[in-house]
Structures are given as C-alpha cells and as structure tokens.
PDB file of C-alpha atoms in Angstrom:
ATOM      1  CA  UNK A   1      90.110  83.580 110.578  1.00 69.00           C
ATOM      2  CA  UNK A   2      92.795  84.727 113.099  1.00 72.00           C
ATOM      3  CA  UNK A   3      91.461  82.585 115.708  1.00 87.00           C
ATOM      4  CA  UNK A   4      90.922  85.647 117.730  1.00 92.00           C
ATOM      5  CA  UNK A   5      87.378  85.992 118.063  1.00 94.00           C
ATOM      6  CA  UNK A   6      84.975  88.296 119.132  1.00 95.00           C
ATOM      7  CA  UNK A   7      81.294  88.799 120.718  1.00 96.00           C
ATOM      8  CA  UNK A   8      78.912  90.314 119.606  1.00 95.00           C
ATOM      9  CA  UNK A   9      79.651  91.293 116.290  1.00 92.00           C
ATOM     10  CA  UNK A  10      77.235  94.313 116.222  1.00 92.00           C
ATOM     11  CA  UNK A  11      75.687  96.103 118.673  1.00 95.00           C
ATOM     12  CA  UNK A  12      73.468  98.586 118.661  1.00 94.00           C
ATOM     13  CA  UNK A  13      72.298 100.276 121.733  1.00 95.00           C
ATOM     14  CA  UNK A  14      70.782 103.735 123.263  1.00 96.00           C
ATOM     15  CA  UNK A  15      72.541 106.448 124.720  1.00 96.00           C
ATOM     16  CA  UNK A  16      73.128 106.377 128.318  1.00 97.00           C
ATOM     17  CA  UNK A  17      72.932 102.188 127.701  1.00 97.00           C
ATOM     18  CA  UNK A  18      75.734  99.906 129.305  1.00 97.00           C
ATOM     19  CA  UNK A  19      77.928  97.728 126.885  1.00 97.00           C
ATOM     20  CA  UNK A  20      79.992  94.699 127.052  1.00 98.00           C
ATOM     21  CA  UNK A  21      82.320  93.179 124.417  1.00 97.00           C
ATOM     22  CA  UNK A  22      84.009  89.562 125.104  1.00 97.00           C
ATOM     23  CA  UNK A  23      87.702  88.782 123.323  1.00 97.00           C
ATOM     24  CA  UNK A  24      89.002  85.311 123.135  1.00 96.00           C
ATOM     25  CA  UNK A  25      92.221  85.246 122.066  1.00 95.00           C
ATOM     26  CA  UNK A  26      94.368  82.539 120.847  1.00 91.00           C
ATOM     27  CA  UNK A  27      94.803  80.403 123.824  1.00 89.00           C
ATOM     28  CA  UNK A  28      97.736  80.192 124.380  1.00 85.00           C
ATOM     29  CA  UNK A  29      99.034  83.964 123.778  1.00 88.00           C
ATOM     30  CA  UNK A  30     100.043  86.144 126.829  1.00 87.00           C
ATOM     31  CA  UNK A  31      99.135  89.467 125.472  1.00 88.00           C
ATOM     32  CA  UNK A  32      95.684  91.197 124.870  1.00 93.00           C
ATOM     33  CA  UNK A  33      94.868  94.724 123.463  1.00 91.00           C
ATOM     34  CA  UNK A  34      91.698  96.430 122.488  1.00 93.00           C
ATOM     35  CA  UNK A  35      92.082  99.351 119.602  1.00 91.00           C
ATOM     36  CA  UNK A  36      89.211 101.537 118.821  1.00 91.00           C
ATOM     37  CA  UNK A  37      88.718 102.671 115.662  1.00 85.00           C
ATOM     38  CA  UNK A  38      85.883 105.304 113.864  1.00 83.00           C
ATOM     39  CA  UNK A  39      85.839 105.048 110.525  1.00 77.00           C
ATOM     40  CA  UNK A  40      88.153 106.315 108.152  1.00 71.00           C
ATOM     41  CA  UNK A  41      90.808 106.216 110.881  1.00 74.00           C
ATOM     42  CA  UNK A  42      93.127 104.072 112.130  1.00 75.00           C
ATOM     43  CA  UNK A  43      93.095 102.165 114.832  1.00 81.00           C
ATOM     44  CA  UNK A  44      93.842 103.884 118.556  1.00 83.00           C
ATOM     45  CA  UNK A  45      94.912 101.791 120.871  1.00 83.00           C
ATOM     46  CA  UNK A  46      92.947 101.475 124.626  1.00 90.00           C
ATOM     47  CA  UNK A  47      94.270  99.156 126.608  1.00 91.00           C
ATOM     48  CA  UNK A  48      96.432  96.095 127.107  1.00 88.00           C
ATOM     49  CA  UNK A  49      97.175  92.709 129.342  1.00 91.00           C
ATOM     50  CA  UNK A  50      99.827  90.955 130.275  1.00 88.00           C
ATOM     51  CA  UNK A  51      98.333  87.440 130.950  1.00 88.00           C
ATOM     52  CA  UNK A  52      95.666  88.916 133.946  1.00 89.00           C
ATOM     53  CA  UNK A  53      97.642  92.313 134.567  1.00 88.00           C
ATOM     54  CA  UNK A  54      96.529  95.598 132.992  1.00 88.00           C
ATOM     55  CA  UNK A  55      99.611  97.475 132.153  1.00 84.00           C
ATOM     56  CA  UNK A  56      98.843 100.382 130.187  1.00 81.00           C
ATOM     57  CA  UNK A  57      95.483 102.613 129.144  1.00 84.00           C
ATOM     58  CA  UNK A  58      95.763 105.285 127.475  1.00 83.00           C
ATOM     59  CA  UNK A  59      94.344 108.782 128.282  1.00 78.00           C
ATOM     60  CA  UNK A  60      91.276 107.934 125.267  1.00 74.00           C
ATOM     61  CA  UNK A  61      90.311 105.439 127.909  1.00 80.00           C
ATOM     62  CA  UNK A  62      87.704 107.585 130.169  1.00 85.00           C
ATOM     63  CA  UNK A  63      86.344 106.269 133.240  1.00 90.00           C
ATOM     64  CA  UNK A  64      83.361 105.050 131.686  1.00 94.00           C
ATOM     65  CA  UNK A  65      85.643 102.362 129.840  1.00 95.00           C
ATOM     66  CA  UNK A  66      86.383  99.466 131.983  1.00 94.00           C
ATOM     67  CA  UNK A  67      88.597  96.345 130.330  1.00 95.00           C
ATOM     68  CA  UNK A  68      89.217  92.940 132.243  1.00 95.00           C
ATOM     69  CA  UNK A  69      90.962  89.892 131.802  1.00 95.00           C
ATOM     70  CA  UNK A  70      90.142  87.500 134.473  1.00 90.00           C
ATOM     71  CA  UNK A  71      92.730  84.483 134.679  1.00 86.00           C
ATOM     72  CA  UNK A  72      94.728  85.826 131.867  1.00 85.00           C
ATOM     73  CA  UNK A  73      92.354  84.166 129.088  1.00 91.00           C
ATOM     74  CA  UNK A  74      89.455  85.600 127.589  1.00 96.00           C
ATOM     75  CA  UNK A  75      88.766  89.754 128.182  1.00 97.00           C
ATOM     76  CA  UNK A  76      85.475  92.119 128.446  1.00 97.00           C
ATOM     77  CA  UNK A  77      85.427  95.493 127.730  1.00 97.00           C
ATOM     78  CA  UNK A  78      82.779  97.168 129.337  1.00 97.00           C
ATOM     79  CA  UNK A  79      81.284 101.046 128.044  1.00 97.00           C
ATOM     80  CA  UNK A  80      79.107 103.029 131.007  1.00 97.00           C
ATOM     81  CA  UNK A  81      76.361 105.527 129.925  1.00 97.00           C
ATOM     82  CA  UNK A  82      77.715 104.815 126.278  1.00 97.00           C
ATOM     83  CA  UNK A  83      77.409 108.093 124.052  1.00 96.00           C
ATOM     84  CA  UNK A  84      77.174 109.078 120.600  1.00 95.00           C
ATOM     85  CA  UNK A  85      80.836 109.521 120.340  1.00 93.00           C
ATOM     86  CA  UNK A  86      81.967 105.532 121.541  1.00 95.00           C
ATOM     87  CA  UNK A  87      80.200 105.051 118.151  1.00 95.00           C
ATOM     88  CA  UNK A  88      82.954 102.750 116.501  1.00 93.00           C
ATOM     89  CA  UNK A  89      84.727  99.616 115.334  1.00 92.00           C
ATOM     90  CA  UNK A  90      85.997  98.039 118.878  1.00 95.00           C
ATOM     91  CA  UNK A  91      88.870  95.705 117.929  1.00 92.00           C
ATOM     92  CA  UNK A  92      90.839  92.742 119.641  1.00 94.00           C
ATOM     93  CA  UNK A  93      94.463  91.598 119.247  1.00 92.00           C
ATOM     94  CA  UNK A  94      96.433  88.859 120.812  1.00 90.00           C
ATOM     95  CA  UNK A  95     100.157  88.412 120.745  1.00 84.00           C
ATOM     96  CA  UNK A  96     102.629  85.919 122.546  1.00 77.00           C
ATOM     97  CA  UNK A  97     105.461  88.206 123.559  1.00 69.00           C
ATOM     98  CA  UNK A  98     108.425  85.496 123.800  1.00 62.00           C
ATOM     99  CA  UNK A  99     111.634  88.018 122.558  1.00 55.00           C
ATOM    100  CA  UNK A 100     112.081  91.297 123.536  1.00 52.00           C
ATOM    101  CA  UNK A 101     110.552  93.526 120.724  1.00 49.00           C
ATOM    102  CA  UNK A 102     109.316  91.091 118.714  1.00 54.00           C
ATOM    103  CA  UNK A 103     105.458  90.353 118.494  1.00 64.00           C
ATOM    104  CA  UNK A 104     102.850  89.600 115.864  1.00 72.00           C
ATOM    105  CA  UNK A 105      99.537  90.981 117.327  1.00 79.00           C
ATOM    106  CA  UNK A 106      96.066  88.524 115.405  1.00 85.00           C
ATOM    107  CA  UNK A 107      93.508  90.437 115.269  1.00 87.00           C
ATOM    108  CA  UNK A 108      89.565  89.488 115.964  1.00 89.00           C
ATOM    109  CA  UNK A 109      86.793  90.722 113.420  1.00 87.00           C
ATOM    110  CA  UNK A 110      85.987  93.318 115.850  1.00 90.00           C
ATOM    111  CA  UNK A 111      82.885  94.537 117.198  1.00 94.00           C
ATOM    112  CA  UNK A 112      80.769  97.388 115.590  1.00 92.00           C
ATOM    113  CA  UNK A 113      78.598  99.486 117.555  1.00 95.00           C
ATOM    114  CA  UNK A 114      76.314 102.244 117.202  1.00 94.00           C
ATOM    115  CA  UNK A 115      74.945 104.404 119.618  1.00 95.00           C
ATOM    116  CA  UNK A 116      71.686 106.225 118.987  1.00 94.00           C
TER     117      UNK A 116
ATOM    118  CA  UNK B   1     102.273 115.984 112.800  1.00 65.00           C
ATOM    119  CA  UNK B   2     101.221 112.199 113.073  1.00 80.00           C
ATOM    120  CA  UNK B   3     104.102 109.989 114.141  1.00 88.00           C
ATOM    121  CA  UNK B   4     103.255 107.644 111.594  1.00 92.00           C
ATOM    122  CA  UNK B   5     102.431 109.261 108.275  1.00 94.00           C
ATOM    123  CA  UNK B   6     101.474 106.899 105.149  1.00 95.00           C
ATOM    124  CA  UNK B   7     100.844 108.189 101.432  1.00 96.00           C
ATOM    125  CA  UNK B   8      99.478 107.722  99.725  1.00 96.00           C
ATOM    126  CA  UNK B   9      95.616 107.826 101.761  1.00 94.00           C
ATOM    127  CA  UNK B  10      93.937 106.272  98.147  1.00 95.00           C
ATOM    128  CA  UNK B  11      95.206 104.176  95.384  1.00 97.00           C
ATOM    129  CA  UNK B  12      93.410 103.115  92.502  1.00 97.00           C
ATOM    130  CA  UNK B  13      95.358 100.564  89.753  1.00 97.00           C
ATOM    131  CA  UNK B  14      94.540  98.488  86.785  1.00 97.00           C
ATOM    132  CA  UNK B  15      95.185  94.429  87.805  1.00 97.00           C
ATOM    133  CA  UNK B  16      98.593  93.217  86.738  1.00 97.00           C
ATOM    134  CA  UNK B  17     100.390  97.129  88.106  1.00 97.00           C
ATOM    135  CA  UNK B  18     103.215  97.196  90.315  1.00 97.00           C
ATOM    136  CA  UNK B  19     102.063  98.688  93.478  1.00 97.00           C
ATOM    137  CA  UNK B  20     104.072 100.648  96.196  1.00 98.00           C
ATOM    138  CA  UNK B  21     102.310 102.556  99.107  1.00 98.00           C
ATOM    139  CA  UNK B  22     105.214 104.099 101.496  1.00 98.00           C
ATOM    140  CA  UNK B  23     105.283 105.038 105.362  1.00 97.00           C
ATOM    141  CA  UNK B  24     107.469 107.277 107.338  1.00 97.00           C
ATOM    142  CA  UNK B  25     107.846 107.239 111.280  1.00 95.00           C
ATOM    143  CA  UNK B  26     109.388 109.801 113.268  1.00 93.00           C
ATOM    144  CA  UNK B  27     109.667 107.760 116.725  1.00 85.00           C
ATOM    145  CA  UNK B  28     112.427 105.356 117.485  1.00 85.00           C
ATOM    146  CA  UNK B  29     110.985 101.797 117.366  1.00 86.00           C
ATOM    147  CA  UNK B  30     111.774  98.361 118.048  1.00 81.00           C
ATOM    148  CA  UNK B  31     109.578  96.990 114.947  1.00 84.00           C
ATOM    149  CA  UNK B  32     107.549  98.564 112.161  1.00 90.00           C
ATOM    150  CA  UNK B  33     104.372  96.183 110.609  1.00 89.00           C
ATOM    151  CA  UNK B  34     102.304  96.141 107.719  1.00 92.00           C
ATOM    152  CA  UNK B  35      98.785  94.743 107.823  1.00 90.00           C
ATOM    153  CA  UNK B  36      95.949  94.702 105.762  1.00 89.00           C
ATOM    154  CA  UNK B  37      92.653  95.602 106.615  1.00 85.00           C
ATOM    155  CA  UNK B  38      89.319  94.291 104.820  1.00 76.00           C
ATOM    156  CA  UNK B  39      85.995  95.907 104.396  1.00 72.00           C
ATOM    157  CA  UNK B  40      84.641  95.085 107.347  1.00 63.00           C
ATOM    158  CA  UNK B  41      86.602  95.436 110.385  1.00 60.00           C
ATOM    159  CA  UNK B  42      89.302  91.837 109.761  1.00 69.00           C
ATOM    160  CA  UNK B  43      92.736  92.892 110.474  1.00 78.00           C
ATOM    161  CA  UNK B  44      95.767  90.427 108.871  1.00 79.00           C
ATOM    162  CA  UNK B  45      99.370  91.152 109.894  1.00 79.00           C
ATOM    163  CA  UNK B  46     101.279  90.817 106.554  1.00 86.00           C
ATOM    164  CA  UNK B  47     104.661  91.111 108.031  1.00 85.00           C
ATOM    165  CA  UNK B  48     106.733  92.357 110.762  1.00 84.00           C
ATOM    166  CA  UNK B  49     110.569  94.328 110.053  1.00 87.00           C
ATOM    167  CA  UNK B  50     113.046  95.384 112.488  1.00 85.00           C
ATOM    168  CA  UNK B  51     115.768  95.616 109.139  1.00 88.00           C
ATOM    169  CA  UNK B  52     116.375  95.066 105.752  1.00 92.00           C
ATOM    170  CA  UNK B  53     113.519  93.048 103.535  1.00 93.00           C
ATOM    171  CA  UNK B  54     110.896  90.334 103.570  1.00 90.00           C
ATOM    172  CA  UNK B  55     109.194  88.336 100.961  1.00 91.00           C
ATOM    173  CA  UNK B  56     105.868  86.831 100.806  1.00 87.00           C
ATOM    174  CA  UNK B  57     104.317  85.478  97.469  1.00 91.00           C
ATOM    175  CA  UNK B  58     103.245  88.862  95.486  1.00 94.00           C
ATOM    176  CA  UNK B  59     104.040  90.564  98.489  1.00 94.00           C
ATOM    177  CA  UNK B  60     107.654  92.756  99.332  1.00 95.00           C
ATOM    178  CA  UNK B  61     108.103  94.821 102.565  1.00 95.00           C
ATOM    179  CA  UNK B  62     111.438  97.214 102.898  1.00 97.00           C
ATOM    180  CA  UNK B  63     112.980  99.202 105.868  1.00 96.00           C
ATOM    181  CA  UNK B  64     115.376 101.743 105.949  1.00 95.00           C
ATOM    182  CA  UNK B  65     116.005 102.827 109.788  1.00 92.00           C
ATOM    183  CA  UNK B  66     118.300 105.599 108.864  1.00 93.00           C
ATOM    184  CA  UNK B  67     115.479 106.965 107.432  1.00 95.00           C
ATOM    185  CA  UNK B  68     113.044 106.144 108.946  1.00 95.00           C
ATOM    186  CA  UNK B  69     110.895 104.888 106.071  1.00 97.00           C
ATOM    187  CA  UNK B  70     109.164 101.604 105.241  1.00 97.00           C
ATOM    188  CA  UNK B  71     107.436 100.485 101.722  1.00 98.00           C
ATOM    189  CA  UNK B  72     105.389  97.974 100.964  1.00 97.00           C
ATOM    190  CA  UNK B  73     104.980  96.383  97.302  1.00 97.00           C
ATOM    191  CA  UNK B  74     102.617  94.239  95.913  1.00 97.00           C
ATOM    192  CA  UNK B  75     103.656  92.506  92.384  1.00 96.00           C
ATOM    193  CA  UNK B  76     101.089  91.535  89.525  1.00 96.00           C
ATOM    194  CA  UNK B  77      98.503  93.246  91.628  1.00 96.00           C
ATOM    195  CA  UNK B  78      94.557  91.456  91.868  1.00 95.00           C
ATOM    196  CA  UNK B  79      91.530  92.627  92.411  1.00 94.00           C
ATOM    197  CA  UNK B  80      91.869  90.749  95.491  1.00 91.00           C
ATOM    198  CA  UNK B  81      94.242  93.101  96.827  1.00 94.00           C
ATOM    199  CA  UNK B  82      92.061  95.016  97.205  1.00 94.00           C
ATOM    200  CA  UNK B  83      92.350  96.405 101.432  1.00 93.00           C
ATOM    201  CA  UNK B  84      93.135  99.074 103.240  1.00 92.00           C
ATOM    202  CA  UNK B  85      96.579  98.708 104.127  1.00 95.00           C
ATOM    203  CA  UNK B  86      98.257  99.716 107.631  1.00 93.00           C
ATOM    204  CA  UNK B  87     101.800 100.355 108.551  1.00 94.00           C
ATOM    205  CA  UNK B  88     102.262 100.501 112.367  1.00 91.00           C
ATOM    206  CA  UNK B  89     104.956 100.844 114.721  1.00 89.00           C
ATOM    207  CA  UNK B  90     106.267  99.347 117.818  1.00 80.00           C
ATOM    208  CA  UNK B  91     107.806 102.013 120.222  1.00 74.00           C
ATOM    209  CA  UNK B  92     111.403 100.993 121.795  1.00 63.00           C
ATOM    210  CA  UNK B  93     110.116 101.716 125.166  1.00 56.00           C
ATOM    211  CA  UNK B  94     106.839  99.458 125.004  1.00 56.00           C
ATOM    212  CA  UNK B  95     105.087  96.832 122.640  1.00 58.00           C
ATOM    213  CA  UNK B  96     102.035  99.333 121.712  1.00 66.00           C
ATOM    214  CA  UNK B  97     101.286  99.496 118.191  1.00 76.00           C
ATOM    215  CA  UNK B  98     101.096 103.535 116.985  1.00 83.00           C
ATOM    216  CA  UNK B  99      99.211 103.164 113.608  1.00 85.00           C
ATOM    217  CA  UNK B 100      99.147 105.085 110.140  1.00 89.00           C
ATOM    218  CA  UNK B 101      95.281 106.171 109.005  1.00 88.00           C
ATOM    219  CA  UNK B 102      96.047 103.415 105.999  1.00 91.00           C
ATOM    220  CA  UNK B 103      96.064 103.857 102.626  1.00 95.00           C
ATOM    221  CA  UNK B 104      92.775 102.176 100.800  1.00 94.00           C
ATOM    222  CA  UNK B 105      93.837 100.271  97.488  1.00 96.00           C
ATOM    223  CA  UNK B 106      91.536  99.457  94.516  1.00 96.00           C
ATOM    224  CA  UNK B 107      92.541  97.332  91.792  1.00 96.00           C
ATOM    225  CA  UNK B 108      90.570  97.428  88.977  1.00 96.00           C
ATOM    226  CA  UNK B 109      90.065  93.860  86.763  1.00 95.00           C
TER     227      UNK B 109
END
C-alpha cells in the first residue's frame, strides 16, 4: 500500500455510459497524474496537477476525458460516451516535487474498466 | 522507435539466478526510474538515478548517461520477484514520466 488510493476498483459499464474515477493521493504531495494503460503496454501518461492547476494533457486526452482536482487534494477523472477503446487499467500517481528534477511518483492500485 | 526501449520484453529464471534486464533512452532526461509492477495493476517505485549506482537489499540499479543506458539487477533472485518491471524517464524539460512496455520476469522455485 502506497497510500495512494483509488475508487472504484473495477468498473464495468456500457458503451456510450459516463465514468468517474476518484484519486486520493498522499496528503500532503503537490503533484497528481493519471496514466492509462491497456494491457501488455506500458503506462501513457494523461494528465497532471500542480496542487489545483492542470498543467499538461497530452494529445491521448480527447475531449471526452475530463480530469479535476478541486482544492489541490483529491482528483476525478471523468470519461463521456465511454467506448470500447477507453477499455483499460486507469492509474494514479502522486509526487511532492520539492527539488528541481527530482520526484518519486506512488502509485494507486488503479482502476480497471471495461466497456461493453 | 520508442524513446524508451527495454529488453528484454520476457524473462524466465530458476530461483537463486543473477538477474539483469537493461533499458536504453534516447531523450535527454533529468532522472531515469525503475519500478515494479504486480499482477494486477500496483505500481512500486524501486528507485530513482540521475548518476552512478544505488543499492537496495537484493536489488542494484546502474546509469551510464554517456550512454544513455540503465540496468537493473536483482541478486539471489525469488519467486517473489516475480513483476513486470518498468524503467521510465523524466524529460529535462518537464517532470512527465515516458515509460518502457516492461519486461515481465518469472522465477521459477
């Protein structure tokens, strides 16, 4: 256990459903990412926070992926009209970024889902 | 070509072998990690280099910046070793992890 957890575990939902993951990361750590990651690969990374801020997503974040991080704590990552393809392992870090460089990211157990 | 290539993708040893699984990077970075992935989805950061070597029970990580390449040994290897292992790099421009697919270890009892 991290201490980076994560909510739900699985989900498993219907195309065209919406989804929402929940991260709590260790409380006291500034930074938050979300990875995705199918199986077999590794992780790709989606999205990160600096404490509230959003300061990067990349281009495998479509607008049906929204990610927020209200008061710099715990974050939601929301999937619109969900497809077959956002089938995957959804995953969680948190970091404290204190040096420039130089951060350990804990990771959550991640949350599975499957689309039908 | 990836920008983080590992090899190799599977390993499979007898308990008690000397393990090395290697990873090259062609991107300048700020800080390469290894971390070790469980069936399942947990993710463990084993260690974090920016130079040189670190140490950690059974567990030896290198880096050689000239050339770009990073190992990662495990000593007296255990069943429990058994992970899919993940070498990732920090870019120098921003702290976003680019990852290797991992290479998946089996030790044998």
């Amino acid at each position: 256990d991290t201490g980076v957890s994560q909510d739900p575990r699985h989900k498993i939902t219907k195309r065209g459903q919406n989804v929402t993951f929940r991260c709590d990361p260790i409380s006291e750590h500034n930074r938050l990412y979300w990875y995705r990651q199918t199986l077999g690969q590794g992780p790709e990374f989606l999205t990160y926070f600096q404490n509230e801020a959003q300061l990067e997503k990349s281009r495998l974040l479509s607008d049906r992926f929204s990610a927020e991080r209200p008061k710099g704590s715990f974050s939601t990552l929301e999937i619109q009209r969900t497809e077959q393809g956002d089938s995957a392992m959804y995953l969680c870090a948190s970091s404290l970024v204190w040096l420039q460089g130089q951060e350990t990211q804990y990771f959550g157990p991640g949350t599975r889902l499957l689309v039908l | 070509k990836n920008e983080v290539e590992q090899s190799p993708q599977n390993l499979t040893a007898q308990e008690g072998e000397f393990i090395t699984i290697n990873c090259s990077y062609s991107v300048g970075i700020s800080a390469l990690h290894w971390l070790q992935q469980h069936p399942g989805g947990g993710i463990v950061s084993l260690f974090m280099l920016s130079s040189g070597k670190k140490k950690h029970g059974r567990l030896i990580a290198t880096i050689n910046i000239q050339e770009k390449h990073s190992s990662l040994h495990i000593t007296a290897s255990h069943p429990r070793d058994s992970a899919v292992y993940i070498c990732a790099v920090s870019r120098d421009s921003n702290y976003q992890l680019i990852w290797g697919a991992g290479t998946k270890l089996i030790i044998k009892p």
